PDB file of C-alpha atoms in Angstrom:
ATOM      1  CA  MET A1317       0.000   0.000   0.000  1.00  0.00           C
ATOM      2  CA  SER A1318       1.164   3.537  -0.708  1.00  0.00           C
ATOM      3  CA  TYR A1319       0.029   5.283   2.468  1.00  0.00           C
ATOM      4  CA  PRO A1320       0.917   5.064   6.167  1.00  0.00           C
ATOM      5  CA  ARG A1321      -1.720   3.253   8.199  1.00  0.00           C
ATOM      6  CA  ILE A1322      -2.769   5.011  11.407  1.00  0.00           C
ATOM      7  CA  ASP A1323      -4.054   3.614  14.682  1.00  0.00           C
ATOM      8  CA  ALA A1324      -6.171   6.503  15.968  1.00  0.00           C
ATOM      9  CA  HIS A1325      -6.514   5.294  19.550  1.00  0.00           C
ATOM     10  CA  GLN A1326      -4.022   3.763  21.974  1.00  0.00           C
ATOM     11  CA  HIS A1327      -2.699   4.402  25.489  1.00  0.00           C
ATOM     12  CA  PHE A1328       0.550   4.297  27.439  1.00  0.00           C
ATOM     13  CA  TRP A1329       0.971   3.952  31.174  1.00  0.00           C
ATOM     14  CA  HIS A1330       3.241   3.201  34.086  1.00  0.00           C
ATOM     15  CA  TYR A1331       0.876   0.924  35.958  1.00  0.00           C
ATOM     16  CA  SER A1332      -0.050   1.531  39.578  1.00  0.00           C
ATOM     17  CA  PRO A1333      -3.204   0.270  41.359  1.00  0.00           C
ATOM     18  CA  ALA A1334      -3.899   3.747  42.717  1.00  0.00           C
ATOM     19  CA  GLU A1335      -3.912   5.485  39.335  1.00  0.00           C
ATOM     20  CA  TYR A1336      -5.477   2.671  37.309  1.00  0.00           C
ATOM     21  CA  GLY A1337      -8.088   1.278  39.661  1.00  0.00           C
ATOM     22  CA  TRP A1338     -10.453   0.681  36.727  1.00  0.00           C
ATOM     23  CA  ILE A1339      -8.224  -2.213  35.642  1.00  0.00           C
ATOM     24  CA  ASP A1340     -10.105  -4.888  37.584  1.00  0.00           C
ATOM     25  CA  ASP A1341      -9.282  -8.551  38.183  1.00  0.00           C
ATOM     26  CA  ALA A1342     -10.790  -9.562  34.837  1.00  0.00           C
ATOM     27  CA  MET A1343      -8.210  -7.296  33.198  1.00  0.00           C
ATOM     28  CA  ALA A1344      -5.276  -8.435  35.327  1.00  0.00           C
ATOM     29  CA  SER A1345      -3.180  -9.233  32.253  1.00  0.00           C
ATOM     30  CA  ILE A1346      -2.706  -5.495  31.583  1.00  0.00           C
ATOM     31  CA  ARG A1347      -1.644  -4.634  35.136  1.00  0.00           C
ATOM     32  CA  ARG A1348       1.850  -3.694  33.989  1.00  0.00           C
ATOM     33  CA  ASP A1349       3.662  -0.918  32.182  1.00  0.00           C
ATOM     34  CA  PHE A1350       2.938  -0.308  28.511  1.00  0.00           C
ATOM     35  CA  LEU A1351       5.368   2.057  26.812  1.00  0.00           C
ATOM     36  CA  PRO A1352       6.417   3.013  23.249  1.00  0.00           C
ATOM     37  CA  PRO A1353       8.904   0.139  22.763  1.00  0.00           C
ATOM     38  CA  ASP A1354       6.118  -2.337  23.642  1.00  0.00           C
ATOM     39  CA  LEU A1355       3.778  -0.816  21.082  1.00  0.00           C
ATOM     40  CA  ALA A1356       6.460  -0.566  18.403  1.00  0.00           C
ATOM     41  CA  GLU A1357       6.882  -4.343  18.585  1.00  0.00           C
ATOM     42  CA  GLU A1358       3.170  -4.873  17.987  1.00  0.00           C
ATOM     43  CA  ILE A1359       2.413  -2.350  15.261  1.00  0.00           C
ATOM     44  CA  ARG A1360       5.253  -3.445  12.987  1.00  0.00           C
ATOM     45  CA  PRO A1361       3.946  -6.920  12.075  1.00  0.00           C
ATOM     46  CA  ALA A1362       0.422  -5.510  11.808  1.00  0.00           C
ATOM     47  CA  GLN A1363       1.619  -2.959   9.202  1.00  0.00           C
ATOM     48  CA  ILE A1364       0.529   0.019  11.273  1.00  0.00           C
ATOM     49  CA  ASP A1365       2.872   2.962  10.794  1.00  0.00           C
ATOM     50  CA  ALA A1366       1.648   5.672  13.143  1.00  0.00           C
ATOM     51  CA  VAL A1367      -0.555   6.132  16.201  1.00  0.00           C
ATOM     52  CA  ILE A1368      -2.547   8.674  18.165  1.00  0.00           C
ATOM     53  CA  SER A1369      -1.761   8.445  21.892  1.00  0.00           C
ATOM     54  CA  VAL A1370      -4.775   9.184  24.104  1.00  0.00           C
ATOM     55  CA  GLN A1371      -4.735  10.222  27.742  1.00  0.00           C
ATOM     56  CA  ALA A1372      -5.472   7.595  30.377  1.00  0.00           C
ATOM     57  CA  ARG A1373      -5.156   9.893  33.415  1.00  0.00           C
ATOM     58  CA  GLN A1374      -6.866  13.243  33.898  1.00  0.00           C
ATOM     59  CA  THR A1375      -3.815  15.282  34.803  1.00  0.00           C
ATOM     60  CA  LEU A1376      -1.589  17.836  33.104  1.00  0.00           C
ATOM     61  CA  VAL A1377       1.349  15.629  34.060  1.00  0.00           C
ATOM     62  CA  GLU A1378      -0.146  12.930  31.829  1.00  0.00           C
ATOM     63  CA  THR A1379      -0.484  15.334  28.910  1.00  0.00           C
ATOM     64  CA  ALA A1380       3.098  16.567  29.283  1.00  0.00           C
ATOM     65  CA  TRP A1381       4.350  12.963  29.495  1.00  0.00           C
ATOM     66  CA  LEU A1382       2.522  11.947  26.309  1.00  0.00           C
ATOM     67  CA  LEU A1383       3.900  14.979  24.466  1.00  0.00           C
ATOM     68  CA  GLU A1384       7.424  14.101  25.586  1.00  0.00           C
ATOM     69  CA  MET A1385       7.018  10.542  24.302  1.00  0.00           C
ATOM     70  CA  ALA A1386       5.626  11.823  20.996  1.00  0.00           C
ATOM     71  CA  ALA A1387       8.657  14.058  20.575  1.00  0.00           C
ATOM     72  CA  ALA A1388      10.954  11.081  21.197  1.00  0.00           C
ATOM     73  CA  ASN A1389       9.083   8.518  19.070  1.00  0.00           C
ATOM     74  CA  PRO A1390       8.317   9.532  15.467  1.00  0.00           C
ATOM     75  CA  PHE A1391       5.619   6.856  15.059  1.00  0.00           C
ATOM     76  CA  ILE A1392       3.446   8.791  17.562  1.00  0.00           C
ATOM     77  CA  ALA A1393       1.760  11.140  15.102  1.00  0.00           C
ATOM     78  CA  GLY A1394      -0.316  12.999  17.658  1.00  0.00           C
ATOM     79  CA  VAL A1395      -1.574  13.218  21.234  1.00  0.00           C
ATOM     80  CA  VAL A1396      -5.070  13.572  22.655  1.00  0.00           C
ATOM     81  CA  GLY A1397      -4.343  14.981  26.076  1.00  0.00           C
ATOM     82  CA  TRP A1398      -6.258  16.257  29.084  1.00  0.00           C
ATOM     83  CA  VAL A1399      -6.623  19.827  30.239  1.00  0.00           C
ATOM     84  CA  PRO A1400      -8.915  21.259  32.934  1.00  0.00           C
ATOM     85  CA  LEU A1401     -11.576  22.558  30.560  1.00  0.00           C
ATOM     86  CA  THR A1402     -13.716  23.875  33.419  1.00  0.00           C
ATOM     87  CA  ASP A1403     -10.886  25.907  34.953  1.00  0.00           C
ATOM     88  CA  PRO A1404     -10.461  29.647  34.246  1.00  0.00           C
ATOM     89  CA  SER A1405      -6.826  28.911  33.404  1.00  0.00           C
ATOM     90  CA  CYS A1406      -7.897  26.698  30.500  1.00  0.00           C
ATOM     91  CA  PRO A1407      -7.382  29.234  27.654  1.00  0.00           C
ATOM     92  CA  SER A1408      -3.807  30.046  28.638  1.00  0.00           C
ATOM     93  CA  LEU A1409      -2.964  26.384  29.232  1.00  0.00           C
ATOM     94  CA  LEU A1410      -4.346  25.429  25.820  1.00  0.00           C
ATOM     95  CA  GLU A1411      -2.370  28.135  24.048  1.00  0.00           C
ATOM     96  CA  LYS A1412       0.827  27.011  25.754  1.00  0.00           C
ATOM     97  CA  LEU A1413       0.227  23.326  24.977  1.00  0.00           C
ATOM     98  CA  ALA A1414      -1.022  23.865  21.429  1.00  0.00           C
ATOM     99  CA  GLY A1415       2.348  25.372  20.607  1.00  0.00           C
ATOM    100  CA  ARG A1416       3.742  21.868  21.085  1.00  0.00           C
ATOM    101  CA  THR A1417       2.979  20.353  17.704  1.00  0.00           C
ATOM    102  CA  PRO A1418       2.040  16.788  18.770  1.00  0.00           C
ATOM    103  CA  LEU A1419      -1.059  17.943  20.697  1.00  0.00           C
ATOM    104  CA  LYS A1420      -3.972  17.292  18.337  1.00  0.00           C
ATOM    105  CA  GLY A1421      -6.933  16.945  20.684  1.00  0.00           C
ATOM    106  CA  VAL A1422      -8.346  16.985  24.190  1.00  0.00           C
ATOM    107  CA  ARG A1423     -10.426  14.468  26.118  1.00  0.00           C
ATOM    108  CA  HIS A1424     -12.283  14.485  29.413  1.00  0.00           C
ATOM    109  CA  VAL A1425     -13.677  11.141  30.598  1.00  0.00           C
ATOM    110  CA  LEU A1426     -17.364  11.947  30.240  1.00  0.00           C
ATOM    111  CA  GLN A1427     -18.375   8.325  30.803  1.00  0.00           C
ATOM    112  CA  ALA A1428     -17.610   8.916  34.493  1.00  0.00           C
ATOM    113  CA  GLU A1429     -19.777  12.051  34.675  1.00  0.00           C
ATOM    114  CA  PRO A1430     -23.544  12.526  35.071  1.00  0.00           C
ATOM    115  CA  ASP A1431     -25.439  13.816  32.048  1.00  0.00           C
ATOM    116  CA  SER A1432     -25.730  17.184  33.770  1.00  0.00           C
ATOM    117  CA  TYR A1433     -21.967  17.640  33.326  1.00  0.00           C
ATOM    118  CA  PHE A1434     -22.448  17.920  29.542  1.00  0.00           C
ATOM    119  CA  ASP A1435     -24.485  21.091  30.212  1.00  0.00           C
ATOM    120  CA  ARG A1436     -22.008  22.786  32.541  1.00  0.00           C
ATOM    121  CA  VAL A1437     -21.279  26.293  31.346  1.00  0.00           C
ATOM    122  CA  SER A1438     -17.616  26.086  32.341  1.00  0.00           C
ATOM    123  CA  PHE A1439     -17.151  22.791  30.470  1.00  0.00           C
ATOM    124  CA  ASN A1440     -18.729  24.190  27.311  1.00  0.00           C
ATOM    125  CA  ASP A1441     -16.688  27.370  27.637  1.00  0.00           C
ATOM    126  CA  GLY A1442     -13.570  25.210  27.684  1.00  0.00           C
ATOM    127  CA  ILE A1443     -14.605  23.416  24.495  1.00  0.00           C
ATOM    128  CA  LEU A1444     -15.175  26.790  22.823  1.00  0.00           C
ATOM    129  CA  HIS A1445     -11.435  27.471  23.049  1.00  0.00           C
ATOM    130  CA  LEU A1446     -10.436  24.356  21.085  1.00  0.00           C
ATOM    131  CA  ARG A1447     -11.483  25.329  17.566  1.00  0.00           C
ATOM    132  CA  ALA A1448      -9.252  28.403  17.290  1.00  0.00           C
ATOM    133  CA  LEU A1449      -6.286  26.176  18.102  1.00  0.00           C
ATOM    134  CA  ASN A1450      -7.312  23.416  15.642  1.00  0.00           C
ATOM    135  CA  LEU A1451      -7.782  20.951  18.487  1.00  0.00           C
ATOM    136  CA  THR A1452     -10.267  18.088  18.261  1.00  0.00           C
ATOM    137  CA  TYR A1453     -12.421  16.946  21.179  1.00  0.00           C
ATOM    138  CA  ASP A1454     -12.677  13.188  21.847  1.00  0.00           C
ATOM    139  CA  ILE A1455     -16.037  12.060  23.261  1.00  0.00           C
ATOM    140  CA  LEU A1456     -15.681   9.091  25.621  1.00  0.00           C
ATOM    141  CA  ILE A1457     -19.140   7.926  26.698  1.00  0.00           C
ATOM    142  CA  VAL A1458     -21.270   4.857  27.329  1.00  0.00           C
ATOM    143  CA  HIS A1459     -24.204   4.131  25.001  1.00  0.00           C
ATOM    144  CA  HIS A1460     -26.905   5.580  27.291  1.00  0.00           C
ATOM    145  CA  GLN A1461     -25.123   8.956  27.232  1.00  0.00           C
ATOM    146  CA  LEU A1462     -25.574   9.420  23.484  1.00  0.00           C
ATOM    147  CA  PRO A1463     -28.542  11.821  23.837  1.00  0.00           C
ATOM    148  CA  ALA A1464     -26.457  14.051  26.116  1.00  0.00           C
ATOM    149  CA  ALA A1465     -23.581  13.888  23.620  1.00  0.00           C
ATOM    150  CA  ILE A1466     -25.906  14.955  20.808  1.00  0.00           C
ATOM    151  CA  HIS A1467     -26.942  18.041  22.782  1.00  0.00           C
ATOM    152  CA  LEU A1468     -23.282  18.794  23.519  1.00  0.00           C
ATOM    153  CA  VAL A1469     -22.306  18.613  19.851  1.00  0.00           C
ATOM    154  CA  ASP A1470     -25.247  20.806  18.878  1.00  0.00           C
ATOM    155  CA  ARG A1471     -23.811  23.584  21.059  1.00  0.00           C
ATOM    156  CA  HIS A1472     -20.580  23.485  19.040  1.00  0.00           C
ATOM    157  CA  PRO A1473     -21.409  23.070  15.335  1.00  0.00           C
ATOM    158  CA  ASN A1474     -17.970  24.267  14.222  1.00  0.00           C
ATOM    159  CA  GLN A1475     -15.947  22.069  16.570  1.00  0.00           C
ATOM    160  CA  ILE A1476     -14.543  18.743  15.338  1.00  0.00           C
ATOM    161  CA  PHE A1477     -15.515  15.837  17.602  1.00  0.00           C
ATOM    162  CA  VAL A1478     -14.381  12.213  17.524  1.00  0.00           C
ATOM    163  CA  LEU A1479     -16.558   9.602  19.215  1.00  0.00           C
ATOM    164  CA  ASP A1480     -14.497   6.928  20.952  1.00  0.00           C
ATOM    165  CA  HIS A1481     -15.329   3.211  20.845  1.00  0.00           C
ATOM    166  CA  ILE A1482     -18.620   3.655  18.915  1.00  0.00           C
ATOM    167  CA  ALA A1483     -20.110   4.843  22.260  1.00  0.00           C
ATOM    168  CA  LYS A1484     -19.636   1.460  23.963  1.00  0.00           C
ATOM    169  CA  PRO A1485     -22.806  -0.383  22.905  1.00  0.00           C
ATOM    170  CA  PRO A1486     -24.271  -3.162  25.131  1.00  0.00           C
ATOM    171  CA  ILE A1487     -22.704  -6.026  23.164  1.00  0.00           C
ATOM    172  CA  ARG A1488     -22.579  -8.443  26.095  1.00  0.00           C
ATOM    173  CA  ALA A1489     -26.330  -8.052  26.517  1.00  0.00           C
ATOM    174  CA  GLY A1490     -26.895  -8.596  22.791  1.00  0.00           C
ATOM    175  CA  GLU A1491     -28.798  -5.316  22.488  1.00  0.00           C
ATOM    176  CA  ASN A1492     -28.445  -2.648  19.851  1.00  0.00           C
ATOM    177  CA  GLN A1493     -31.319  -0.292  20.582  1.00  0.00           C
ATOM    178  CA  PRO A1494     -31.649   2.544  21.315  1.00  0.00           C
ATOM    179  CA  TRP A1495     -27.874   2.690  20.788  1.00  0.00           C
ATOM    180  CA  ALA A1496     -28.037   2.245  16.989  1.00  0.00           C
ATOM    181  CA  ASP A1497     -30.721   4.907  16.493  1.00  0.00           C
ATOM    182  CA  ASN A1498     -28.943   7.366  18.776  1.00  0.00           C
ATOM    183  CA  LEU A1499     -25.627   6.711  17.028  1.00  0.00           C
ATOM    184  CA  ALA A1500     -27.247   7.419  13.667  1.00  0.00           C
ATOM    185  CA  GLU A1501     -28.727  10.625  15.069  1.00  0.00           C
ATOM    186  CA  LEU A1502     -25.328  11.790  16.321  1.00  0.00           C
ATOM    187  CA  ALA A1503     -23.834  10.970  12.933  1.00  0.00           C
ATOM    188  CA  GLN A1504     -26.209  13.441  11.299  1.00  0.00           C
ATOM    189  CA  ARG A1505     -23.813  16.105  12.611  1.00  0.00           C
ATOM    190  CA  PRO A1506     -21.101  16.343   9.932  1.00  0.00           C
ATOM    191  CA  ASN A1507     -18.516  17.611  12.427  1.00  0.00           C
ATOM    192  CA  VAL A1508     -18.437  14.236  14.248  1.00  0.00           C
ATOM    193  CA  PHE A1509     -16.105  11.351  13.401  1.00  0.00           C
ATOM    194  CA  CYS A1510     -16.213   7.901  15.027  1.00  0.00           C
ATOM    195  CA  LYS A1511     -13.502   5.430  16.028  1.00  0.00           C
ATOM    196  CA  LEU A1512     -13.939   1.764  15.218  1.00  0.00           C
ATOM    197  CA  SER A1513     -12.231   0.816  18.472  1.00  0.00           C
ATOM    198  CA  GLY A1514     -12.909  -0.587  21.935  1.00  0.00           C
ATOM    199  CA  ILE A1515     -15.495  -3.002  20.570  1.00  0.00           C
ATOM    200  CA  VAL A1516     -14.266  -6.423  21.665  1.00  0.00           C
ATOM    201  CA  THR A1517     -13.938  -5.235  25.261  1.00  0.00           C
ATOM    202  CA  GLU A1518     -17.668  -4.473  25.310  1.00  0.00           C
ATOM    203  CA  ALA A1519     -18.264  -8.145  24.451  1.00  0.00           C
ATOM    204  CA  ASP A1520     -17.247 -11.144  26.544  1.00  0.00           C
ATOM    205  CA  TYR A1521     -13.459 -11.109  26.672  1.00  0.00           C
ATOM    206  CA  THR A1522     -13.014 -14.837  26.062  1.00  0.00           C
ATOM    207  CA  SER A1523     -16.004 -15.873  23.949  1.00  0.00           C
ATOM    208  CA  TRP A1524     -16.701 -12.989  21.557  1.00  0.00           C
ATOM    209  CA  THR A1525     -16.989 -13.801  17.876  1.00  0.00           C
ATOM    210  CA  TYR A1526     -16.754 -11.830  14.666  1.00  0.00           C
ATOM    211  CA  GLU A1527     -20.399 -12.583  13.964  1.00  0.00           C
ATOM    212  CA  GLN A1528     -21.357 -11.127  17.352  1.00  0.00           C
ATOM    213  CA  ILE A1529     -19.620  -7.782  16.863  1.00  0.00           C
ATOM    214  CA  LEU A1530     -20.319  -7.455  13.128  1.00  0.00           C
ATOM    215  CA  PRO A1531     -23.788  -5.829  13.493  1.00  0.00           C
ATOM    216  CA  TYR A1532     -22.306  -3.119  15.716  1.00  0.00           C
ATOM    217  CA  MET A1533     -19.527  -2.344  13.254  1.00  0.00           C
ATOM    218  CA  GLU A1534     -22.081  -2.310  10.434  1.00  0.00           C
ATOM    219  CA  SER A1535     -24.252   0.150  12.373  1.00  0.00           C
ATOM    220  CA  ALA A1536     -21.256   2.451  12.834  1.00  0.00           C
ATOM    221  CA  LEU A1537     -20.383   2.259   9.145  1.00  0.00           C
ATOM    222  CA  HIS A1538     -23.986   2.862   8.118  1.00  0.00           C
ATOM    223  CA  ALA A1539     -24.227   5.868  10.457  1.00  0.00           C
ATOM    224  CA  PHE A1540     -20.931   7.621   9.711  1.00  0.00           C
ATOM    225  CA  GLY A1541     -20.064   6.229   6.309  1.00  0.00           C
ATOM    226  CA  PRO A1542     -16.524   5.392   5.209  1.00  0.00           C
ATOM    227  CA  THR A1543     -15.475   9.069   5.207  1.00  0.00           C
ATOM    228  CA  ARG A1544     -15.858   9.601   8.986  1.00  0.00           C
ATOM    229  CA  LEU A1545     -14.851   6.251  10.485  1.00  0.00           C
ATOM    230  CA  LEU A1546     -11.336   5.797  11.947  1.00  0.00           C
ATOM    231  CA  PHE A1547      -9.471   2.617  12.792  1.00  0.00           C
ATOM    232  CA  GLY A1548      -8.370   2.401  16.426  1.00  0.00           C
ATOM    233  CA  SER A1549      -6.954  -0.419  18.526  1.00  0.00           C
ATOM    234  CA  ASP A1550      -7.505   0.793  22.106  1.00  0.00           C
ATOM    235  CA  TRP A1551      -4.193  -0.915  22.891  1.00  0.00           C
ATOM    236  CA  PRO A1552      -3.278  -2.107  25.456  1.00  0.00           C
ATOM    237  CA  VAL A1553      -6.858  -2.410  26.769  1.00  0.00           C
ATOM    238  CA  CYS A1554      -7.737  -4.551  23.746  1.00  0.00           C
ATOM    239  CA  ARG A1555      -5.238  -7.161  24.921  1.00  0.00           C
ATOM    240  CA  VAL A1556      -7.717  -8.492  27.497  1.00  0.00           C
ATOM    241  CA  ALA A1557      -9.849  -9.777  24.605  1.00  0.00           C
ATOM    242  CA  THR A1558      -7.605 -10.032  21.533  1.00  0.00           C
ATOM    243  CA  THR A1559      -4.100  -9.418  20.227  1.00  0.00           C
ATOM    244  CA  TYR A1560      -3.130  -6.256  18.413  1.00  0.00           C
ATOM    245  CA  SER A1561      -2.598  -8.075  15.123  1.00  0.00           C
ATOM    246  CA  ASP A1562      -5.858  -9.995  15.445  1.00  0.00           C
ATOM    247  CA  TRP A1563      -7.839  -6.785  15.955  1.00  0.00           C
ATOM    248  CA  VAL A1564      -6.194  -5.264  12.888  1.00  0.00           C
ATOM    249  CA  ARG A1565      -7.111  -8.394  10.918  1.00  0.00           C
ATOM    250  CA  THR A1566     -10.685  -8.224  12.265  1.00  0.00           C
ATOM    251  CA  VAL A1567     -11.117  -4.679  10.968  1.00  0.00           C
ATOM    252  CA  GLU A1568      -9.424  -5.578   7.685  1.00  0.00           C
ATOM    253  CA  ARG A1569     -11.915  -8.420   7.284  1.00  0.00           C
ATOM    254  CA  PHE A1570     -14.772  -5.999   7.949  1.00  0.00           C
ATOM    255  CA  ALA A1571     -13.329  -3.529   5.427  1.00  0.00           C
ATOM    256  CA  GLN A1572     -13.128  -6.073   2.596  1.00  0.00           C
ATOM    257  CA  SER A1573     -16.444  -4.812   1.223  1.00  0.00           C
ATOM    258  CA  LEU A1574     -15.099  -1.259   0.962  1.00  0.00           C
ATOM    259  CA  SER A1575     -13.372   0.201  -2.057  1.00  0.00           C
ATOM    260  CA  GLU A1576      -9.622   0.822  -2.004  1.00  0.00           C
ATOM    261  CA  ASP A1577     -10.197   4.551  -1.417  1.00  0.00           C
ATOM    262  CA  GLU A1578     -12.627   3.814   1.412  1.00  0.00           C
ATOM    263  CA  ARG A1579     -10.135   1.479   3.100  1.00  0.00           C
ATOM    264  CA  LYS A1580      -7.523   4.229   2.811  1.00  0.00           C
ATOM    265  CA  ALA A1581      -9.986   6.606   4.480  1.00  0.00           C
ATOM    266  CA  LEU A1582     -10.581   4.166   7.342  1.00  0.00           C
ATOM    267  CA  PHE A1583      -6.902   3.484   8.006  1.00  0.00           C
ATOM    268  CA  HIS A1584      -5.406   6.847   7.064  1.00  0.00           C
ATOM    269  CA  SER A1585      -7.236   9.811   5.573  1.00  0.00           C
ATOM    270  CA  ASN A1586     -10.010  10.172   8.161  1.00  0.00           C
ATOM    271  CA  ALA A1587      -7.514  10.312  11.016  1.00  0.00           C
ATOM    272  CA  VAL A1588      -5.475  12.903   9.115  1.00  0.00           C
ATOM    273  CA  ARG A1589      -8.592  15.049   8.658  1.00  0.00           C
ATOM    274  CA  ALA A1590      -9.953  14.598  12.165  1.00  0.00           C
ATOM    275  CA  TYR A1591      -6.672  15.388  13.913  1.00  0.00           C
ATOM    276  CA  ASN A1592      -4.908  17.701  11.426  1.00  0.00           C
ATOM    277  CA  LEU A1593      -2.028  15.268  11.060  1.00  0.00           C
ATOM    278  CA  ALA A1594       1.029  15.928   8.912  1.00  0.00           C
ATOM    279  CA  ILE A1595       1.516  12.381   7.695  1.00  0.00           C
TER     280      ILE A1595
END
């Protein structure tokens, strides 16, 4: 292929129980450090050339650490960091950080917040500062929060948003409604992209099948089309349910029905557009 393939969603961490308490006993296999050399070993055989590193802790220390690793590792094409969007210092912090080229977006873990948080004036004021700096906002939510996400996006029609993990549908329960309808409604907003990531970890870690997750991937493709869907691994979280290479192969299998240009969009062009990448 004649283009670099991009993984639009992965994490790094120095593991500690205090900072990563969400890694429960069922995910014990990822209770260790995951750093750029570990990822480099996995992306190479999977023919992935570049990645977007996404925050896993809600601290400025985390953002600075990710930016340092991006500067030291050319395969990290961009960083989605965290900043205190609700803080009055947010505008000055963003301007300072945006001057560091690898910062391409910002994320706050909305899945841990009540729906009322989406309406907070200070939170929305923070998002208002992103567009002028060409920064994307990553939406991390659970499926039942989609209506709140739709209202959030409607407040910011000129801001680029990327939905993480297809909004974590209830795959284990075998349900797709109202998730599928709400996803399609969100996709009506042309300023929203969606990551085809974090899917197998919403199914049973040990017994999921391609046939089980296929309808959810098809719903995402139908909603966003091939021009707003991004490949993402959610490494190393994905490792509790699959290997890096196997997830890449799963998405490649799904993309077989797409044209060559559409596959390029999924694995390259859409990430470049969503995150203003120079790759």
